[in-house]
Coordinates of C-alpha atoms and ligand atoms in Angstrom, one line a residue:
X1 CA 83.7 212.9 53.0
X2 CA 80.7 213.1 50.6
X3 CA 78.9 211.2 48.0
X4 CA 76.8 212.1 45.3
X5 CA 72.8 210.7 45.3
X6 CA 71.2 210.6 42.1
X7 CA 67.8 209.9 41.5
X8 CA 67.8 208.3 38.3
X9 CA 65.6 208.1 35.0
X10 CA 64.8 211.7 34.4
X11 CA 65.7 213.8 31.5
X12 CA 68.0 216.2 31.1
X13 CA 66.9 219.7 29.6
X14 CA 68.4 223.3 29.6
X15 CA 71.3 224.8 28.9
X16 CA 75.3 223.9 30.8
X17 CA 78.3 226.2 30.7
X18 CA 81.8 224.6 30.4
X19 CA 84.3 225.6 32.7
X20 CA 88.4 226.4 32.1
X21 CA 90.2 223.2 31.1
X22 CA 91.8 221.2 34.0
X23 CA 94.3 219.8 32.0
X24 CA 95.0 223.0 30.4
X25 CA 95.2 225.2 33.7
X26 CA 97.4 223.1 35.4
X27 CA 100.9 223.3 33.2
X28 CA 99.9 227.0 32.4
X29 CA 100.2 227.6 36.4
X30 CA 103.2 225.4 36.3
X31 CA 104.7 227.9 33.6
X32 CA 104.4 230.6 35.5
X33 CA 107.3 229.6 37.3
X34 CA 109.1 230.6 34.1
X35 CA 109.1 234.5 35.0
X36 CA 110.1 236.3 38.0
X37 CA 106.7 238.6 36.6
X38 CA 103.1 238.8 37.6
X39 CA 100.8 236.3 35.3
X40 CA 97.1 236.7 35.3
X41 CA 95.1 234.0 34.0
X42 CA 91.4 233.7 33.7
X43 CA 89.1 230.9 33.1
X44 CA 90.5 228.7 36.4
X45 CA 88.5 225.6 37.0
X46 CA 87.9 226.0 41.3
X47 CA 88.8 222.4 41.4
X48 CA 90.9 220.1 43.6
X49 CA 93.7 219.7 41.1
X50 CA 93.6 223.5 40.1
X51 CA 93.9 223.9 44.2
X52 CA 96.5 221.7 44.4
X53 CA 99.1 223.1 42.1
X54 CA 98.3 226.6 43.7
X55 CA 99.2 224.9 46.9
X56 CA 102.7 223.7 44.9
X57 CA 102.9 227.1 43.3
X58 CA 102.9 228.8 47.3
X59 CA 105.0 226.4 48.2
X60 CA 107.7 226.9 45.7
X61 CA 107.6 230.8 46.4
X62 CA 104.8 231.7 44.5
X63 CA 102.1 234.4 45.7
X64 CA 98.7 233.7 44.5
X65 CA 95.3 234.9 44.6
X66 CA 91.8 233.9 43.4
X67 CA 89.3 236.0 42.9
X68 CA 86.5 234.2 40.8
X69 CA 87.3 232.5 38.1
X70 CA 91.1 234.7 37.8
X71 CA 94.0 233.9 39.7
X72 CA 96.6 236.7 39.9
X73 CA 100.0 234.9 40.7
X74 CA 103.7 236.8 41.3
X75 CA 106.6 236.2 43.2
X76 CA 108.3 238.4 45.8
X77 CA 111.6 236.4 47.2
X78 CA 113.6 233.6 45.3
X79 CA 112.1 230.4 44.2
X80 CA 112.5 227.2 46.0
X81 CA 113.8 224.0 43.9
X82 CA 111.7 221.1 46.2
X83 CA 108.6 220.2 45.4
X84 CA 107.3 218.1 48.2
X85 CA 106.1 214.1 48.1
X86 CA 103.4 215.4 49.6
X87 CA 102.1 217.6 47.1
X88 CA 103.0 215.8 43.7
X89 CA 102.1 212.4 45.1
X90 CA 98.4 213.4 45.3
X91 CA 98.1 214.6 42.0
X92 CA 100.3 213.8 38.4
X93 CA 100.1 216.8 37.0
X94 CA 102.3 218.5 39.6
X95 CA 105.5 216.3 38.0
X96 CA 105.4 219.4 35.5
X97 CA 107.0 222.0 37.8
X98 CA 110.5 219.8 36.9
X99 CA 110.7 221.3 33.6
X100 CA 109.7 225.1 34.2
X101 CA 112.1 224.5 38.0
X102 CA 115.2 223.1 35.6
X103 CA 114.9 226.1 33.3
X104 CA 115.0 228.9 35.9
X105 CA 116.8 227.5 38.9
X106 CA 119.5 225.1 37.1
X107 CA 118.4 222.7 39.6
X108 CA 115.3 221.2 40.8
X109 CA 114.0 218.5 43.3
X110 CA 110.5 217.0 42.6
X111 CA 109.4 213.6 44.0
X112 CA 107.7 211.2 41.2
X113 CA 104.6 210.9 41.1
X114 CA 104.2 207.5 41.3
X115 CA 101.3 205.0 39.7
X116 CA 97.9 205.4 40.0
X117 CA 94.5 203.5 39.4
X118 CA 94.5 204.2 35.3
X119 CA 97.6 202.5 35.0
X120 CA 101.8 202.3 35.6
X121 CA 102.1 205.6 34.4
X122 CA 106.0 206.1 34.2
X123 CA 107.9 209.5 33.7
X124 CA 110.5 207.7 31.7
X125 CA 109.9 210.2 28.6
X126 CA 109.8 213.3 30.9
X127 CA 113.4 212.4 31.9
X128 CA 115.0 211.4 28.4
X129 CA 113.8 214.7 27.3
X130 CA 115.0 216.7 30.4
X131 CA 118.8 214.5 29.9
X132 CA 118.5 215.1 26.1
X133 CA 118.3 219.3 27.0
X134 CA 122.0 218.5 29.1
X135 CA 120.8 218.0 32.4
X136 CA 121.8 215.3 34.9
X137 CA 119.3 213.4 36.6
X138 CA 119.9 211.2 40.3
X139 CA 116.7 209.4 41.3
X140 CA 117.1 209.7 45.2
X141 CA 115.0 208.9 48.2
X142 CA 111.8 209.2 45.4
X143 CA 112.6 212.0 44.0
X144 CA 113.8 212.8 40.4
X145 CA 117.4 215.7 41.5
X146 CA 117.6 217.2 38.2
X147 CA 120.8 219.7 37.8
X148 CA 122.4 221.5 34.8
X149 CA 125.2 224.4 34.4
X150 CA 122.7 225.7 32.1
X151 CA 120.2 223.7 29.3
X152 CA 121.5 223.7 25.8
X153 CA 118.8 222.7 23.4
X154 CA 118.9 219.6 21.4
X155 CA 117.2 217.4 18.5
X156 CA 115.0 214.7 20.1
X157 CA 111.9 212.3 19.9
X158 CA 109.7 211.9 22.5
X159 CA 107.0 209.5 21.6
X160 CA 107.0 206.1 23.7
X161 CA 105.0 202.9 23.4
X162 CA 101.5 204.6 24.1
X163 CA 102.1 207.5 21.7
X164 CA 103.2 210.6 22.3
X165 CA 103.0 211.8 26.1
X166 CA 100.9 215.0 27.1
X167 CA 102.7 216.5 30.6
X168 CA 106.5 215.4 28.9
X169 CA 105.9 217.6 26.1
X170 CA 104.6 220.0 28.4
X171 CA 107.9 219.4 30.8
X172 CA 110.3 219.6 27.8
X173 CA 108.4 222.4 26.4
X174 CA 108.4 224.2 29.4
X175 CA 112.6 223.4 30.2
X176 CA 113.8 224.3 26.8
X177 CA 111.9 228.0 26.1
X178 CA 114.5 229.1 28.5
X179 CA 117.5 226.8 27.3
X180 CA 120.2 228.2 25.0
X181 CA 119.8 227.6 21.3
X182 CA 117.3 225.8 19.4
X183 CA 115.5 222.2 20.9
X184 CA 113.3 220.3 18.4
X185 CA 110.9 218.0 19.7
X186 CA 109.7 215.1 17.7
X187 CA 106.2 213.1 18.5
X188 CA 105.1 216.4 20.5
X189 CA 101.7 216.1 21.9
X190 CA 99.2 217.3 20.0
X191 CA 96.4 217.8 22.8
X192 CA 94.9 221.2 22.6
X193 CA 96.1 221.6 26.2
X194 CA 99.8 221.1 24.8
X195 CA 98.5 224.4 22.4
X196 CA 97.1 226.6 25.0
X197 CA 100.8 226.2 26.9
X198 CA 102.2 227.1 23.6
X199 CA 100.3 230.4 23.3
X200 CA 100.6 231.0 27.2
X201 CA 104.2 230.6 26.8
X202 CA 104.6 232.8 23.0
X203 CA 102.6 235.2 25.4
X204 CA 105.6 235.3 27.6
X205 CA 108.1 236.2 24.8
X206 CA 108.9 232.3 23.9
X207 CA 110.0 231.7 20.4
X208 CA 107.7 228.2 19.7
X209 CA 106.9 227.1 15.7
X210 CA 104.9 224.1 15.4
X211 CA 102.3 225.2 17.7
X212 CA 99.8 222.1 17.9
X213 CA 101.6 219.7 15.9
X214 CA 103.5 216.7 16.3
X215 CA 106.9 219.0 15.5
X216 CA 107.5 221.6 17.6
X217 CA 110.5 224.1 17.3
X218 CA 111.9 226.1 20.1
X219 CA 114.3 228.9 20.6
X220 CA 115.5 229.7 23.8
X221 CA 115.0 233.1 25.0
X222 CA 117.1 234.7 28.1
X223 CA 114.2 235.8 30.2
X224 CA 110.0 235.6 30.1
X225 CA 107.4 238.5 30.7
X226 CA 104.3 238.6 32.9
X227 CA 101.0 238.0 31.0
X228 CA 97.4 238.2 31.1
X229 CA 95.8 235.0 29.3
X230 CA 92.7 233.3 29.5
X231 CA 92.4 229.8 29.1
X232 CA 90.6 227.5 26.6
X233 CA 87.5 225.7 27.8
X234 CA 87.5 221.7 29.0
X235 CA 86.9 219.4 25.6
X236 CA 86.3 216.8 28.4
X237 CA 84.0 218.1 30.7
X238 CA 81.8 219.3 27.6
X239 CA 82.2 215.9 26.0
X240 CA 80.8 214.5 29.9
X241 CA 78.1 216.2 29.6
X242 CA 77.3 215.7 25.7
X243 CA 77.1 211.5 27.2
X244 CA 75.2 212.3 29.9
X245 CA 72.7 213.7 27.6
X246 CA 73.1 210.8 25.1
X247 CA 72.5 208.3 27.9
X248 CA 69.8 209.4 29.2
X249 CA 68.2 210.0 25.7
X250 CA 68.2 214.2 26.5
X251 CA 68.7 217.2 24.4
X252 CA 70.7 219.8 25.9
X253 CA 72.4 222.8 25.0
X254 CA 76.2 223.5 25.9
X255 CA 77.7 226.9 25.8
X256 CA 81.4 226.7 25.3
X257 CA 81.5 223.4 23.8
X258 CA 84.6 223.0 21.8
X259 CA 82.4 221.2 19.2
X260 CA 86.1 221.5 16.9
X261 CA 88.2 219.5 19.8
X262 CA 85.4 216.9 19.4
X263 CA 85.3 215.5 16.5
X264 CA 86.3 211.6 17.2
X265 CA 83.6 211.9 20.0
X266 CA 80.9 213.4 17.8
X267 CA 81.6 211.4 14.9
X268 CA 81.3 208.3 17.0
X269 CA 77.8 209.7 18.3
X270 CA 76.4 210.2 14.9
X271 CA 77.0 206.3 14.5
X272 CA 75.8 205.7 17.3
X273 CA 72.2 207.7 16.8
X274 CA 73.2 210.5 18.5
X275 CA 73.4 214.1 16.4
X276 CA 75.8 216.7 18.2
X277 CA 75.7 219.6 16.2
X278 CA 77.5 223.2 16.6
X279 CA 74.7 226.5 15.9
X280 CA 75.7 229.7 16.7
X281 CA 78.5 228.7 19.1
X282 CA 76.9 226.1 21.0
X283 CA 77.0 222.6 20.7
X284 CA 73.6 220.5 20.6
X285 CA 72.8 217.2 21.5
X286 CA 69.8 215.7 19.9
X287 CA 69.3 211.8 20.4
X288 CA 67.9 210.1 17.4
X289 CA 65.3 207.2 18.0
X290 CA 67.3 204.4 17.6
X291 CA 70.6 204.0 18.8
X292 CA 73.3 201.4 17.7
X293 CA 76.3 200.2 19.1
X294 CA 80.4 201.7 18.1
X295 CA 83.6 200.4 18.6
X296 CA 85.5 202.6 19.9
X297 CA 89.3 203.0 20.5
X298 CA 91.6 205.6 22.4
X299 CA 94.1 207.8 20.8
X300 CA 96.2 210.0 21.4
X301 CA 94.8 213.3 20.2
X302 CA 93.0 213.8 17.6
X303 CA 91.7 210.3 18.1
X304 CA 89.2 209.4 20.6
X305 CA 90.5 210.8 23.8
X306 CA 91.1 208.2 26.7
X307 CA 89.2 210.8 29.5
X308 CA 86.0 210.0 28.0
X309 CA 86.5 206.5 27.2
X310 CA 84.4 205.6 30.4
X311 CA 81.7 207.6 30.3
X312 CA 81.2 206.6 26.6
X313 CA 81.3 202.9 28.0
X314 CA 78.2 204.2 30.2
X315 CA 76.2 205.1 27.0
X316 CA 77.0 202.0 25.2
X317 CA 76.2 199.5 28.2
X318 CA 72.6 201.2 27.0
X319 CA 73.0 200.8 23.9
X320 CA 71.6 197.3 22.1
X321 CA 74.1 195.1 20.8
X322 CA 77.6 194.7 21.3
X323 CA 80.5 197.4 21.3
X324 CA 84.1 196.7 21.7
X325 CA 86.3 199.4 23.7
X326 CA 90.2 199.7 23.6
X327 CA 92.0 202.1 25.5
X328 CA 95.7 202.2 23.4
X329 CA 96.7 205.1 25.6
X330 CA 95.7 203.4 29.5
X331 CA 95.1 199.7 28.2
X332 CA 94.6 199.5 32.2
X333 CA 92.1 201.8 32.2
X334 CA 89.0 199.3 32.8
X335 CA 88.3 200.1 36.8
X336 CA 84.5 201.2 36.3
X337 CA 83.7 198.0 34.0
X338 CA 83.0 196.4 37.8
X339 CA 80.9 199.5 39.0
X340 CA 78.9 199.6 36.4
X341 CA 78.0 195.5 36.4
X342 CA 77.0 196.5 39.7
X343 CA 74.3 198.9 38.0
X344 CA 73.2 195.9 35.7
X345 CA 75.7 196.6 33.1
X346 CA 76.8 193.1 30.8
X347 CA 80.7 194.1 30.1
X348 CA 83.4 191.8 30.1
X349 CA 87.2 192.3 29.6
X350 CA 89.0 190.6 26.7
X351 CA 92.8 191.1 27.1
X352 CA 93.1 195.1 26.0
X353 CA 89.4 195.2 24.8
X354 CA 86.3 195.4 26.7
X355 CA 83.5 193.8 25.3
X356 CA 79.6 195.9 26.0
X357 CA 76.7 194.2 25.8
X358 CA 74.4 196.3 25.5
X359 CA 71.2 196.1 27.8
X360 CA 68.0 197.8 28.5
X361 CA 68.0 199.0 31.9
X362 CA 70.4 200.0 34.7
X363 CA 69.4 200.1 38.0
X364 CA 70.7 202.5 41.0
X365 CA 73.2 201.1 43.5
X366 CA 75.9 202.3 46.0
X367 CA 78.9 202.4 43.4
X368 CA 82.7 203.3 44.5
X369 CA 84.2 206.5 42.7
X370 CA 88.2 205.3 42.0
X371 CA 89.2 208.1 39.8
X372 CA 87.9 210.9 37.9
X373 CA 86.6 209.7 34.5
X374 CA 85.4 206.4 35.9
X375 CA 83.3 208.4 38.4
X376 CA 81.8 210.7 35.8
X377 CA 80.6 207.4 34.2
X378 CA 79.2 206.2 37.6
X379 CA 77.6 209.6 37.1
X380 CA 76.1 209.3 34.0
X381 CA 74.9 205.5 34.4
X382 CA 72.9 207.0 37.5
X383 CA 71.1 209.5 35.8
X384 CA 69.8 206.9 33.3
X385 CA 69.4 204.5 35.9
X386 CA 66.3 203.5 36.8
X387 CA 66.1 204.6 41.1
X388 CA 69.0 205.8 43.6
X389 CA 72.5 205.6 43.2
X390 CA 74.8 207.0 45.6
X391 CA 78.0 207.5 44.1
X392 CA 81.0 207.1 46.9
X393 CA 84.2 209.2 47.0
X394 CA 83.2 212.3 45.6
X395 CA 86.4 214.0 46.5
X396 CA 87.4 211.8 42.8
X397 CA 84.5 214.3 40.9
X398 CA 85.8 217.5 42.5
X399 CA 89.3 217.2 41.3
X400 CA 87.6 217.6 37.2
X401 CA 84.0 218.7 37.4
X402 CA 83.8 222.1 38.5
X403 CA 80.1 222.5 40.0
X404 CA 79.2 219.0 38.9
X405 CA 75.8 218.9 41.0
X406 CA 74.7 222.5 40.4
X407 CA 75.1 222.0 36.8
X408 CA 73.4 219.2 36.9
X409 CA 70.9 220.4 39.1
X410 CA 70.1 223.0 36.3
X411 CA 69.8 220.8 33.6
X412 CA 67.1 219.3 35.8
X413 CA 68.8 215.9 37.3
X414 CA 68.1 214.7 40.7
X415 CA 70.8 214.4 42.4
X416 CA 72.6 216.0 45.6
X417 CA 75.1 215.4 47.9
X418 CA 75.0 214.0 51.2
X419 CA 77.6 213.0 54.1
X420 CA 79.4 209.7 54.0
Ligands
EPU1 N1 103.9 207.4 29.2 C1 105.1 206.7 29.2 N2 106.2 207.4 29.6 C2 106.1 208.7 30.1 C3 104.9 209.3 30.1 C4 103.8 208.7 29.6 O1 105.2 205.6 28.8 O2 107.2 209.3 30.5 C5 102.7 206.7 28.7 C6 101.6 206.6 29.7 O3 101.8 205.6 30.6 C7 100.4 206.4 28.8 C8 100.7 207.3 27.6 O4 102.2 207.4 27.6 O5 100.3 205.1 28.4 C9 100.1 208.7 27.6 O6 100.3 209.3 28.8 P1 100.6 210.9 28.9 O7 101.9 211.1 29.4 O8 100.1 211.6 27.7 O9 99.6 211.2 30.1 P2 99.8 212.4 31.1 O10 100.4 213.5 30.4 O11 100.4 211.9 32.4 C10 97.6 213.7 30.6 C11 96.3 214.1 31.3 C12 95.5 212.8 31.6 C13 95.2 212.2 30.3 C14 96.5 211.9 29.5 C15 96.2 211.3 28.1 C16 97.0 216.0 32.6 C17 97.2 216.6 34.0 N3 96.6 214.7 32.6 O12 98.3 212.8 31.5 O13 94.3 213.3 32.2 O14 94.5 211.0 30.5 O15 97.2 213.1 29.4 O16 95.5 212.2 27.3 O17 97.0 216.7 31.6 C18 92.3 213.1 33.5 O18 92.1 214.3 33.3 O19 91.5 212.4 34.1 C19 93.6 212.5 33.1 C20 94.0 211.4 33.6

């Protein structure tokens, strides 16, 4: 295992490249399952979670190889309906092979994915939708046995308590391109992941109106074609980076920014002192002199997104004065408020709400990654911190930051990595 060492308090400078969208990639290689032809897709974060669901994708049948940033995937025998505990219990996003599995197989076998630090996380939606397309679902031994004759599509709504649910509108989406007739989903995810899958599955001969609204309209097809598709850039690593650089008071540049996907983050900034700006395709941070604190609350797309609601935590526990942060999609999601008190952070939690008080300094410490976004605030507190923080767990960074040390490395942090 390693950890990250950061050598706090300098600025950032330079330019940083954005890397293919995690949360993009991995129902796209789950929709591949969808046709019996070769996909190429480019733009594949090298990640741990990426890795992971080409570990699934083998597992089911799937060939794949990587060369770069392009993974060429095809199948030579049949497909394989089990997908192992061992696989989907290490990472969520593997729960959305059910969908794609249903619609090709008439049967599939995928263990849940269970809970995890930022909360319960149930699959209760992923199922009514799956039922609502005809399907019978056992839960048995931990797994979710989902069978059908064949999926017939169907009129349904698939928000929940927390909003509408990314990877179930991804599952449903995925289940009913293939089902007979015509499914409309209500309180689709909006998440510009949730569009990329549309337009990687339109690629494939789906018939999908609605694209990236709440409403989406779906006529099965009888079969799916091979593609080539690249896909869109991670909002959330370049929204990382744009806090990194507003914590530590920086101007940087960032090349595939998706300053348009941004919006609730950048408007927040410009409160906050902070000008993000978009020139001739790249985004630009500039940090103004004086900054002020922002309430802040998740949403579900195009609100503030919830996978940057702990790194923005990290700029505001700089930030005079006192913020207030609610997370309405994880209300859970509060894991790195301890972390960072360690650092010399003031934040208390109130109920759903954390409270920031904002101070003047942070000081390195040894500080315990426990999942991805609450490590990339760990991150970013270091690098404004005044001295060395060693950041434990790394394995937490690698499964969304694609390079996160060289990148940082060449926006001129001090930071590398070291054995546990
Ligand atoms: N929910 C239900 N029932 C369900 C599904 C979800 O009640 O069947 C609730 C969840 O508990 C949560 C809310 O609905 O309160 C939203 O969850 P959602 O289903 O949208 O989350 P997800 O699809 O499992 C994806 C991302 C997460 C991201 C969320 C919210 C992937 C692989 N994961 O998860 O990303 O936080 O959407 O935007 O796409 C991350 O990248 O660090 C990460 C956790």
């Amino acid at each position: 295992m390693e950890k990250l060492v950061i050598e706090g308090g300098k600025l950032l400078h330079g330019e940083v490249k954005i890397s293919g969208s995690k949360n993009a990639a991995l129902p796209i290689l789950a929709a591949t399952l969808l046709t019996d032809e070769t996909c190429v897709i480019r733009n594949i974060p090298r990640l741990r979670d990426t890795m992971t669901m080409v570990k699934l994708l083998r597992s089911l049948g799937k060939t794949a190889e990587l060369t770069g940033d392009c993974i060429t995937i095809s199948q030579k025998g049949h497909l394989n309906h089990v997908a192992e505990y061992k696989l989907v219990s290490t990472m969520r996003g593997s729960f959305c092979v059910l969908g794609p599995l249903l619609a090709k197989l008439n049967k599939a076998k995928v263990s849940l994915p269970g809970g995890c630090v930022i909360g319960v996380r149930p699959v209760d939606l992923h199922l009514k939708g799956i039922k609502a397309l005809g399907a019978k679902i056992e839960i048995e031994g931990g797994y979710v046995i989902a069978t059908t004759r064949k999926l017939k599509g169907a009129h349904m709504y698939l928000g929940g308590a927390f909003g509408s649910s990314v990877l179930a509108t991804a599952n449903v989406m995925m289940a009913a391109v293939l089902a007979d007739g015509e499914t409309i989903i209500e309180s689709a995810a909006c998440e510009p992941e949730i569009e990329d899958l549309t337009n990687f599955l339109m690629a494939m001969g789906a018939k999908i109106e609605g694209k990236g609204s709440p409403r989406l309209v779906i006529n099965g097809v009888r079969k799916l074609k091979g593609v080539q598709y690249k896909i869109i850039h991670d909002r959330i690593e370049a929204g990382t980076y744009i806090l990194a650089a507003a914590a530590t008071r920086s101007s940087i540049i960032i090349k595939n920014g998706c300053f348009e996907q941004l919006m609730a983050l950048t408007d927040v900034l410009n409160q906050a002192g902070v000008k993000v700006i978009e020139e001739n395709g790249y985004v630009k941070v500039k940090p103004g002199r004086r900054f002020s604190p922002v309430n802040v609350s998740t949403y579900p797309y195009p609100g503030f997104p919830t996978d940057l609601q702990a790194q923005y935590m990290a700029l505001m526990a700089l930030t005079p004065g006192v913020s207030v942060i609610t997370d309405k999609v994880y209300p859970d999601r509060f894991i790195h408020t301890a972390e960072l008190n360690r650092m010399g952070a003031n934040i208390r939690r109130e109920g759903i709400n954390a409270i920031v008080q904002g101070v003047k300094k942070l000081y390195g410490a040894p500080v315990m990654a426990s999942d991805l976004r609450a490590s990339a605030a760990l991150v970013i507190a270091g690098l404004a911190a005044k001295g060395r923080t060693e950041v434990h767990r790394m394995y937490h960074l690698e499964r969304g930051y694609e390079d996160l040390d060289q990148k940082l490395l060449g926006l001129g942090a001090k930071v590398w990595r070291e054995k546990e």
